[in-house]
Amino acid sequence: MKIKIGNSTFNATLYDNQTVTAFKSQLPITVNMVELNGNEKYVDLPRSLPTNAVNPGTIKNGDLMLYGSSTLVLFYKTFSTSYSYTKLGRIDDVTGLVAALGSGNVSITFELE
């Protein structure tokens, strides 16, 4: 999958699960992702997805996850968490991700290659 943020494009590897299959059916999609906690951007998707939430313990920079059944979250810092998420995939190379995302809300396009 390609994730386009401004003039930057990041490749992401998606996992093989029913949540990802349902997510792919909504692509391509351009969304305005909202800044939260200085470590993530999130948006509520137009349709709920099936879930298989687990507590990952540690969130890694570049993780793409689903919170609840419809909140898409892109993380840009590594930290410990007590929350549960359904894993969708992760960005292959996070070089430049923090700079591309900036400090506020940002428009991001998710599309299949």
Tab-separated table of C-alpha atoms in Angstrom:
chain	number	residue	atom	x	y	z
A	1	MET	CA	0.000	0.000	0.000
A	2	LYS	CA	1.071	3.586	-0.578
A	3	ILE	CA	0.530	6.320	2.003
A	4	LYS	CA	0.787	9.836	0.557
A	5	ILE	CA	1.396	12.752	2.911
A	6	GLY	CA	1.979	16.051	1.121
A	7	ASN	CA	4.908	15.540	-1.267
A	8	SER	CA	6.056	12.369	0.531
A	9	THR	CA	5.027	8.807	-0.278
A	10	PHE	CA	5.591	5.885	2.083
A	11	ASN	CA	5.219	2.202	1.275
A	12	ALA	CA	3.436	0.082	3.852
A	13	THR	CA	3.120	-3.668	4.238
A	14	LEU	CA	-0.390	-4.751	5.185
A	15	TYR	CA	-1.074	-7.828	7.284
A	16	ASP	CA	-3.222	-10.699	6.048
A	17	ASN	CA	-6.403	-10.568	8.125
A	18	GLN	CA	-10.130	-9.911	7.681
A	19	THR	CA	-9.775	-6.339	8.954
A	20	VAL	CA	-7.236	-5.519	6.231
A	21	THR	CA	-9.435	-7.147	3.580
A	22	ALA	CA	-12.329	-4.905	4.633
A	23	PHE	CA	-10.035	-1.847	4.832
A	24	LYS	CA	-8.798	-2.462	1.266
A	25	SER	CA	-12.409	-2.304	0.034
A	26	GLN	CA	-12.506	1.361	1.166
A	27	LEU	CA	-9.364	2.313	-0.784
A	28	PRO	CA	-8.324	4.617	-2.266
A	29	ILE	CA	-9.324	7.105	0.409
A	30	THR	CA	-8.090	10.584	1.306
A	31	VAL	CA	-8.766	11.624	4.885
A	32	ASN	CA	-7.980	14.518	7.207
A	33	MET	CA	-6.214	12.874	10.131
A	34	VAL	CA	-6.348	14.585	13.520
A	35	GLU	CA	-3.285	15.007	15.764
A	36	LEU	CA	-3.449	13.286	19.162
A	37	ASN	CA	-0.958	13.050	22.055
A	38	GLY	CA	2.094	14.041	19.981
A	39	ASN	CA	2.471	10.445	18.797
A	40	GLU	CA	-0.422	9.610	16.459
A	41	LYS	CA	-2.834	10.806	13.776
A	42	TYR	CA	-6.336	9.363	13.638
A	43	VAL	CA	-9.555	9.475	11.613
A	44	ASP	CA	-12.940	7.783	11.834
A	45	LEU	CA	-13.518	5.707	8.704
A	46	PRO	CA	-16.841	5.898	6.830
A	47	ARG	CA	-17.626	2.229	7.590
A	48	SER	CA	-16.794	-0.035	10.531
A	49	LEU	CA	-14.338	-2.892	10.025
A	50	PRO	CA	-14.202	-6.328	11.646
A	51	THR	CA	-11.859	-6.320	14.639
A	52	ASN	CA	-9.407	-8.598	16.395
A	53	ALA	CA	-8.028	-6.209	18.999
A	54	VAL	CA	-5.044	-7.125	21.148
A	55	ASN	CA	-2.783	-5.093	23.409
A	56	PRO	CA	0.518	-4.841	21.494
A	57	GLY	CA	2.347	-3.629	24.632
A	58	THR	CA	4.586	-1.391	22.548
A	59	ILE	CA	3.481	0.817	19.668
A	60	LYS	CA	6.197	1.349	17.049
A	61	ASN	CA	6.790	4.354	14.819
A	62	GLY	CA	5.026	3.570	11.535
A	63	ASP	CA	2.365	1.219	12.922
A	64	LEU	CA	-1.032	1.435	11.220
A	65	MET	CA	-3.809	0.155	13.478
A	66	LEU	CA	-7.519	0.233	14.083
A	67	TYR	CA	-8.881	1.462	17.420
A	68	GLY	CA	-12.390	0.215	18.084
A	69	SER	CA	-14.111	-0.751	14.846
A	70	SER	CA	-13.701	2.397	12.773
A	71	THR	CA	-10.863	4.631	14.011
A	72	LEU	CA	-7.784	4.388	11.783
A	73	VAL	CA	-4.587	5.340	13.625
A	74	LEU	CA	-1.124	6.026	12.186
A	75	PHE	CA	1.555	6.167	14.880
A	76	TYR	CA	4.742	8.192	14.472
A	77	LYS	CA	6.492	7.537	17.784
A	78	THR	CA	7.426	4.381	19.672
A	79	PHE	CA	5.918	4.058	23.149
A	80	SER	CA	4.298	1.628	25.605
A	81	THR	CA	0.515	1.337	25.636
A	82	SER	CA	-2.243	-0.256	27.690
A	83	TYR	CA	-4.798	0.123	24.865
A	84	SER	CA	-5.874	-2.623	22.466
A	85	TYR	CA	-5.789	-2.281	18.678
A	86	THR	CA	-6.365	-4.392	15.581
A	87	LYS	CA	-3.136	-4.460	13.574
A	88	LEU	CA	-3.431	-3.416	9.920
A	89	GLY	CA	0.197	-3.060	8.871
A	90	ARG	CA	3.211	-0.824	9.135
A	91	ILE	CA	5.284	1.603	7.098
A	92	ASP	CA	8.348	-0.150	5.656
A	93	ASP	CA	10.762	2.779	6.078
A	94	VAL	CA	9.769	5.534	8.522
A	95	THR	CA	12.572	7.906	7.492
A	96	GLY	CA	10.982	11.343	7.127
A	97	LEU	CA	7.593	10.265	8.530
A	98	VAL	CA	7.613	12.655	11.501
A	99	ALA	CA	8.557	15.608	9.278
A	100	ALA	CA	5.906	14.705	6.670
A	101	LEU	CA	3.149	14.443	9.295
A	102	GLY	CA	4.013	17.718	11.015
A	103	SER	CA	2.537	18.843	14.327
A	104	GLY	CA	-1.116	19.376	13.409
A	105	ASN	CA	-3.912	17.759	11.448
A	106	VAL	CA	-2.897	16.443	8.020
A	107	SER	CA	-4.479	15.156	4.816
A	108	ILE	CA	-3.337	11.606	3.972
A	109	THR	CA	-4.171	9.373	1.015
A	110	PHE	CA	-4.163	5.596	1.434
A	111	GLU	CA	-4.139	3.582	-1.798
A	112	LEU	CA	-3.219	0.144	-3.074
A	113	GLU	CA	-0.206	-0.159	-5.346
